[in-house]
Coordinates of C-alpha atoms in Angstrom, one line a residue:
M193 CA 0.3 0.1 0.0
N194 CA 3.0 2.4 0.8
N195 CA 4.2 2.0 -3.0
F196 CA 1.2 4.3 -3.6
R197 CA 1.8 7.1 -1.4
P198 CA 4.4 8.7 -3.4
I199 CA 2.6 8.6 -6.9
F200 CA -1.0 10.0 -5.4
T201 CA 1.1 12.5 -3.9
F202 CA 2.6 13.1 -7.3
L203 CA -0.6 13.8 -8.6
F204 CA -1.8 15.6 -5.6
L205 CA 0.6 18.0 -6.6
V206 CA 0.5 18.3 -10.6
C207 CA -3.7 18.9 -9.8
F208 CA -2.8 21.2 -7.0
L209 CA -0.6 23.2 -9.3
S210 CA -3.2 22.7 -12.3
T211 CA -6.2 23.4 -10.7
S212 CA -8.1 25.9 -8.7
F213 CA -9.5 25.0 -5.8
G214 CA -12.0 28.0 -4.8
F215 CA -15.4 26.9 -4.6
E216 CA -17.7 28.1 -7.1
P217 CA -21.7 28.4 -7.8
L218 CA -23.2 27.4 -10.6
P219 CA -22.8 30.0 -13.6
K220 CA -26.3 31.0 -14.9
R221 CA -25.8 29.8 -18.3
P222 CA -23.8 27.0 -19.6
P223 CA -21.5 27.2 -22.8
V224 CA -23.0 27.1 -26.2
P225 CA -21.0 26.5 -29.4
K226 CA -20.5 28.9 -31.6
D227 CA -22.2 26.0 -34.7
N228 CA -25.4 26.1 -32.5
P229 CA -26.9 28.6 -31.4
I230 CA -29.8 28.2 -28.6
T231 CA -33.3 28.9 -30.7
H232 CA -36.9 28.6 -29.0
Q233 CA -37.5 26.8 -32.2
K234 CA -34.6 24.5 -31.5
I235 CA -35.2 23.9 -27.7
E236 CA -38.9 22.9 -28.6
L237 CA -37.8 20.4 -31.3
G238 CA -35.3 18.9 -29.3
K239 CA -37.4 18.3 -26.6
Q240 CA -39.7 16.2 -28.9
L241 CA -36.9 14.2 -30.4
Y242 CA -35.7 13.7 -26.5
F243 CA -39.1 11.9 -25.5
D244 CA -39.7 10.3 -28.8
N245 CA -39.4 6.6 -28.8
R246 CA -39.4 6.3 -32.3
I247 CA -35.4 7.0 -32.6
S248 CA -35.3 3.8 -31.5
K249 CA -35.7 0.6 -33.5
D250 CA -38.5 -0.8 -31.7
G251 CA -40.0 2.1 -30.6
T252 CA -39.9 1.5 -26.7
V253 CA -36.7 3.9 -25.6
S254 CA -36.3 7.6 -25.9
C255 CA -33.3 9.4 -24.4
N256 CA -35.8 10.1 -21.4
S257 CA -36.0 6.6 -20.6
C258 CA -32.4 6.8 -19.3
H259 CA -32.2 10.2 -18.4
S260 CA -35.2 10.9 -17.2
V261 CA -36.0 14.7 -16.6
M262 CA -39.3 13.9 -14.9
G263 CA -36.7 12.7 -11.8
S264 CA -33.1 12.9 -11.0
G265 CA -32.1 13.1 -14.8
E266 CA -31.6 9.6 -15.2
D267 CA -33.2 6.3 -14.4
N268 CA -32.1 5.1 -10.8
R269 CA -31.2 1.8 -12.1
P270 CA -27.5 0.0 -11.4
N271 CA -28.0 -0.6 -15.7
S272 CA -30.1 1.0 -17.9
V273 CA -32.7 -1.2 -19.9
G274 CA -32.4 -0.7 -23.8
V275 CA -34.5 -2.1 -26.9
K276 CA -36.0 -5.8 -26.3
G277 CA -35.1 -5.3 -22.8
Q278 CA -31.3 -5.4 -22.7
H279 CA -29.4 -4.1 -19.8
G280 CA -26.4 -1.9 -20.5
G281 CA -23.0 -2.5 -18.7
R282 CA -23.0 1.1 -17.1
S283 CA -24.9 3.1 -15.1
A284 CA -26.7 6.3 -17.1
P285 CA -25.3 9.4 -16.1
T286 CA -27.4 12.4 -15.2
V287 CA -28.7 14.7 -17.7
W288 CA -28.8 17.7 -15.3
N289 CA -26.3 20.2 -15.5
S290 CA -24.7 17.9 -18.4
A291 CA -24.2 21.3 -20.6
Y292 CA -21.6 21.8 -18.3
M293 CA -19.3 18.8 -18.5
P294 CA -16.3 19.0 -20.7
V295 CA -16.8 15.5 -22.1
L296 CA -19.9 13.1 -22.0
F297 CA -20.3 9.3 -21.3
W298 CA -18.1 7.9 -18.6
D299 CA -15.0 6.9 -20.6
G300 CA -15.3 10.5 -22.1
R301 CA -15.7 9.5 -25.9
A302 CA -17.8 12.2 -26.4
A303 CA -16.5 15.9 -26.9
S304 CA -20.3 18.0 -26.8
L305 CA -23.5 17.0 -26.1
E306 CA -24.3 17.0 -29.7
E307 CA -21.2 13.9 -30.3
Q308 CA -22.9 12.4 -27.4
A309 CA -26.4 12.5 -28.7
K310 CA -25.5 10.8 -31.8
G311 CA -24.3 7.3 -29.8
P312 CA -27.0 6.0 -28.4
M313 CA -29.3 5.7 -31.3
V314 CA -26.9 3.3 -33.2
N315 CA -25.8 1.5 -29.7
P316 CA -27.0 -2.2 -30.6
V317 CA -28.1 -2.6 -26.9
E318 CA -29.6 1.0 -26.3
M319 CA -31.7 2.2 -29.1
G320 CA -30.7 -0.6 -31.9
M321 CA -30.7 1.7 -35.1
E322 CA -28.7 0.3 -37.2
N323 CA -27.1 3.6 -38.5
H324 CA -27.2 7.1 -38.2
Q325 CA -28.8 7.4 -41.9
A326 CA -32.4 4.6 -41.0
V327 CA -32.6 7.7 -38.1
V328 CA -32.8 10.2 -40.6
D329 CA -35.1 8.0 -43.1
R330 CA -37.7 7.7 -40.1
I331 CA -37.9 11.7 -38.7
Q332 CA -38.5 12.5 -42.4
K333 CA -41.6 10.1 -42.7
I334 CA -43.2 12.2 -40.3
P335 CA -45.1 15.4 -41.6
G336 CA -44.7 17.6 -38.2
Y337 CA -40.8 17.0 -37.8
V338 CA -40.4 18.0 -41.6
K339 CA -42.1 21.5 -40.6
A340 CA -40.4 21.8 -37.2
F341 CA -36.9 20.7 -38.8
D342 CA -37.2 23.9 -41.6
A343 CA -38.5 26.0 -39.0
A344 CA -35.3 25.3 -36.8
F345 CA -32.7 25.5 -39.2
K346 CA -32.1 27.3 -42.5
E347 CA -30.1 24.8 -44.2
R348 CA -31.5 22.3 -46.8
P349 CA -32.3 19.6 -46.4
A350 CA -32.8 20.3 -43.0
I351 CA -33.2 17.1 -41.2
S352 CA -29.7 15.6 -40.7
I353 CA -28.4 13.2 -38.2
D354 CA -25.9 16.3 -37.6
N355 CA -29.5 18.6 -37.3
I356 CA -31.1 16.2 -34.8
A357 CA -27.9 16.1 -32.8
K358 CA -28.1 19.4 -32.5
A359 CA -32.1 20.1 -31.8
I360 CA -31.4 17.4 -29.0
A361 CA -28.2 19.2 -27.4
T362 CA -29.8 22.9 -27.4
Y363 CA -33.1 21.1 -25.2
E364 CA -30.3 19.6 -23.0
R365 CA -28.6 23.1 -22.6
T366 CA -31.9 23.6 -20.6
L367 CA -31.6 21.6 -18.4
I368 CA -29.5 22.6 -15.8
T369 CA -30.3 22.9 -11.7
P370 CA -29.0 26.4 -10.5
N371 CA -29.7 27.9 -6.5
S372 CA -28.5 25.3 -4.8
A373 CA -28.7 25.8 -0.8
F374 CA -24.7 25.4 -1.6
D375 CA -25.0 28.2 -4.9
K376 CA -26.8 30.5 -2.4
Y377 CA -24.0 30.0 0.5
M378 CA -21.7 31.0 -2.1
R379 CA -23.5 34.2 -3.4
G380 CA -24.0 35.4 0.4
N381 CA -26.4 33.8 2.4
K382 CA -24.6 32.2 4.9
S383 CA -27.8 30.2 6.8
A384 CA -28.1 28.5 3.3
L385 CA -25.9 25.9 4.7
S386 CA -26.6 23.4 7.9
A387 CA -23.9 23.4 10.3
E388 CA -23.4 19.6 9.2
A389 CA -23.1 20.9 5.7
K390 CA -20.5 23.5 6.7
R391 CA -18.4 21.0 8.1
G392 CA -18.9 18.5 5.5
M393 CA -17.7 21.4 3.0
K394 CA -14.4 21.8 4.8
L395 CA -13.7 18.0 4.9
V396 CA -14.4 17.7 1.5
E397 CA -11.4 20.1 0.9
E398 CA -9.5 18.6 3.8
K399 CA -9.2 15.3 2.3
G400 CA -8.5 16.2 -0.8
C401 CA -12.1 15.4 -2.6
I402 CA -11.8 19.0 -4.3
V403 CA -8.4 18.0 -6.2
C404 CA -11.0 15.9 -8.6
H405 CA -13.9 17.4 -7.8
S406 CA -13.1 20.8 -8.9
G407 CA -15.0 24.0 -10.5
P408 CA -18.6 25.1 -10.0
N409 CA -19.9 21.6 -11.3
F410 CA -17.4 19.6 -9.2
A411 CA -16.5 17.6 -12.3
G412 CA -12.8 19.5 -13.2
T413 CA -12.1 22.5 -14.6
N414 CA -10.8 21.5 -18.2
G415 CA -12.2 23.2 -21.3
P416 CA -14.6 21.9 -23.4
G417 CA -13.5 18.8 -24.7
E418 CA -11.1 18.3 -22.4
G419 CA -12.2 15.9 -19.6
R420 CA -10.3 15.0 -16.3
Y421 CA -9.7 11.8 -15.9
L422 CA -8.5 9.8 -12.9
K423 CA -7.9 6.4 -12.3
F424 CA -10.8 4.4 -10.0
P425 CA -9.9 2.8 -7.8
F426 CA -6.3 5.1 -7.2
V427 CA -5.9 2.4 -4.5
S428 CA -5.9 -1.1 -5.2
G429 CA -6.4 -4.1 -3.4
T430 CA -9.0 -2.5 -0.9
E431 CA -12.0 -4.5 0.5
Y432 CA -14.4 -2.0 -1.6
E433 CA -12.6 -2.9 -5.1
K434 CA -13.6 -7.0 -4.5
K435 CA -16.7 -6.1 -2.7
Y436 CA -18.1 -3.7 -5.9
H437 CA -16.7 -4.6 -8.7
L438 CA -15.1 -1.7 -9.3
S439 CA -12.1 -2.9 -11.9
D440 CA -14.0 -5.0 -13.8
D441 CA -14.6 -2.3 -16.4
F442 CA -11.4 -1.1 -18.0
G443 CA -13.2 2.6 -18.4
R444 CA -11.6 4.9 -20.6
F445 CA -9.5 1.9 -22.0
N446 CA -12.0 0.7 -24.0
A447 CA -12.6 3.6 -26.0
S448 CA -9.0 4.6 -26.2
K449 CA -7.1 1.5 -26.2
D450 CA -4.4 2.9 -24.5
E451 CA -3.5 0.8 -21.9
T452 CA -2.5 4.2 -19.3
D453 CA -6.4 4.4 -19.7
K454 CA -7.6 1.2 -17.8
N455 CA -9.9 2.3 -14.9
T456 CA -9.4 5.5 -15.9
W457 CA -12.8 7.6 -16.0
R458 CA -14.3 11.2 -16.6
V459 CA -14.7 12.6 -13.2
P460 CA -18.6 12.7 -12.7
T461 CA -20.6 15.9 -11.1
L462 CA -21.2 15.9 -7.4
R463 CA -24.1 18.0 -8.3
N464 CA -27.7 16.4 -7.6
V465 CA -25.5 13.3 -6.2
A466 CA -27.9 13.2 -3.5
L467 CA -30.7 12.3 -6.3
T468 CA -28.4 9.7 -8.6
A469 CA -28.2 6.7 -6.6
P470 CA -26.8 4.0 -7.2
Y471 CA -23.3 5.1 -7.5
F472 CA -20.5 4.9 -9.8
H473 CA -19.9 3.7 -13.1
N474 CA -21.6 0.1 -12.7
G475 CA -24.1 1.1 -10.1
S476 CA -22.8 -1.0 -7.4
V477 CA -23.5 1.3 -4.5
K478 CA -26.8 1.4 -3.3
T479 CA -26.2 4.5 -0.7
L480 CA -24.7 8.2 -0.9
D481 CA -23.1 7.5 2.5
E482 CA -21.3 4.4 1.4
A483 CA -20.3 5.8 -1.9
V484 CA -18.7 8.5 0.4
R485 CA -16.6 5.6 2.4
V486 CA -15.6 3.8 -0.8
M487 CA -14.4 7.2 -2.4
V488 CA -12.8 8.5 0.3
K489 CA -10.9 4.8 1.1
V490 CA -10.4 4.0 -2.8
Q491 CA -8.8 7.1 -4.2
L492 CA -7.4 8.9 -0.7
D493 CA -6.0 5.7 1.3
K494 CA -8.2 7.2 4.1
D495 CA -10.9 6.4 6.4
A496 CA -13.8 8.5 7.2
S497 CA -15.8 8.5 10.5
D498 CA -19.2 7.8 11.2
A499 CA -19.7 11.4 11.9
E500 CA -17.3 12.9 9.1
V501 CA -19.4 10.8 6.6
K502 CA -22.8 11.9 7.8
D503 CA -21.1 15.4 7.9
I504 CA -19.6 15.0 4.0
V505 CA -23.4 13.7 2.8
A506 CA -25.2 16.9 4.3
F507 CA -22.8 19.3 2.4
L508 CA -23.3 16.5 -0.7
E509 CA -27.2 17.4 -0.4
S510 CA -26.7 21.0 -0.2
L511 CA -25.5 20.8 -3.5
T512 CA -29.6 19.6 -4.6
G513 CA -30.7 22.1 -6.9
E514 CA -33.9 23.5 -8.4
I515 CA -35.1 21.3 -10.7
P516 CA -36.6 22.6 -14.0
K517 CA -40.3 22.3 -14.6
Q518 CA -40.9 19.7 -17.3
T519 CA -44.1 19.0 -19.1
M520 CA -44.4 16.4 -21.5
P521 CA -44.4 17.4 -25.1
L522 CA -46.9 16.3 -28.1
L523 CA -45.1 14.3 -30.3
P524 CA -46.0 14.8 -33.9
P525 CA -48.4 11.9 -35.2
T526 CA -48.3 9.5 -38.3
P527 CA -52.0 9.4 -39.1
G528 CA -53.2 6.0 -40.2
T529 CA -49.7 4.0 -40.4
T530 CA -46.7 3.4 -37.5
L531 CA -43.1 3.7 -38.4
V532 CA -42.0 0.8 -35.7
G533 CA -40.3 -1.3 -38.3
D534 CA -42.2 -4.3 -39.9
D535 CA -39.8 -6.7 -38.1
V536 CA -41.1 -5.9 -34.9
V537 CA -44.7 -6.0 -36.0
A538 CA -44.1 -9.4 -37.5
N539 CA -42.3 -10.5 -34.3
A540 CA -45.6 -9.7 -32.3
A541 CA -47.8 -11.2 -34.8
A542 CA -45.6 -14.4 -34.1
K543 CA -45.5 -14.2 -30.5
T544 CA -49.5 -14.1 -30.5
D545 CA -50.0 -17.2 -33.0
L546 CA -47.5 -19.1 -30.2
K547 CA -50.0 -18.0 -27.6
T548 CA -53.0 -19.3 -29.7
N549 CA -51.7 -22.3 -31.2

């Protein structure tokens, strides 16, 4: 175990020299790429697409299925469920405040919300579409979408996979949760935090949590497309590593194929973390207090007393922001027909025949 200490000390110093440790409130507006300015038409179109199951092969899965904006911004499952009832290998990250994340997915393989939006559509376990052209073809067959895309985008044809992703990303940039108790405290309301939360805030700083969970989103402070990655678990051989299977998934290595990226992950946000159980990339830890104990041990090689865990949890709970009110959109119809594939209809008919024969 002692072999880890000089390595950790080195990494700590590197982070210390390159990172501002000052606690920061959440900015009122997220960064917006120059090639995808926010407009009302795009927000409304993106919201429809976000809730539309028809983007999936069998019409059962939407973006909202795994990243529910009616709740915690995710599905609170260890692993999300995709088409044909398939389970993914990782826990769905929250969509709340994802607009502030420099990279997306647990392994950081997407450099923007636009890029991230394209991935699940063609993932065979998630939405299952054959390719992005199949997504475009399906959207083009819905008259209401044709009209909405023409209003939201100037180029022709207006419906493309890039514009579908731009619309979804635009809607996602409205999904921010400001005015947490922590934000109010940082803006001058010193009574906004409880005594426990204030002690927890000090512990987060003293134990070194803020080394990685820095910046206003508590997810590192690198620029767009430049994720903050760290090895997890950093300290090997602990009881938690085996108990919660923390090293079974190689993380960023699966995307980069770089040996140095094995068991390396994008630093997740701590905002709204009290709402996003179960925890870690595999959803293996059910409660927030246990997640705190795990992190203190496997990342910092320290232990936390029950009192310290309670105070840290109180601080983490103070990072829960105001969830913007959401209403279900009315999706454009396809009168007199369905766009769900013939193979799905045939499979349904076959199942019916089996039950009656």
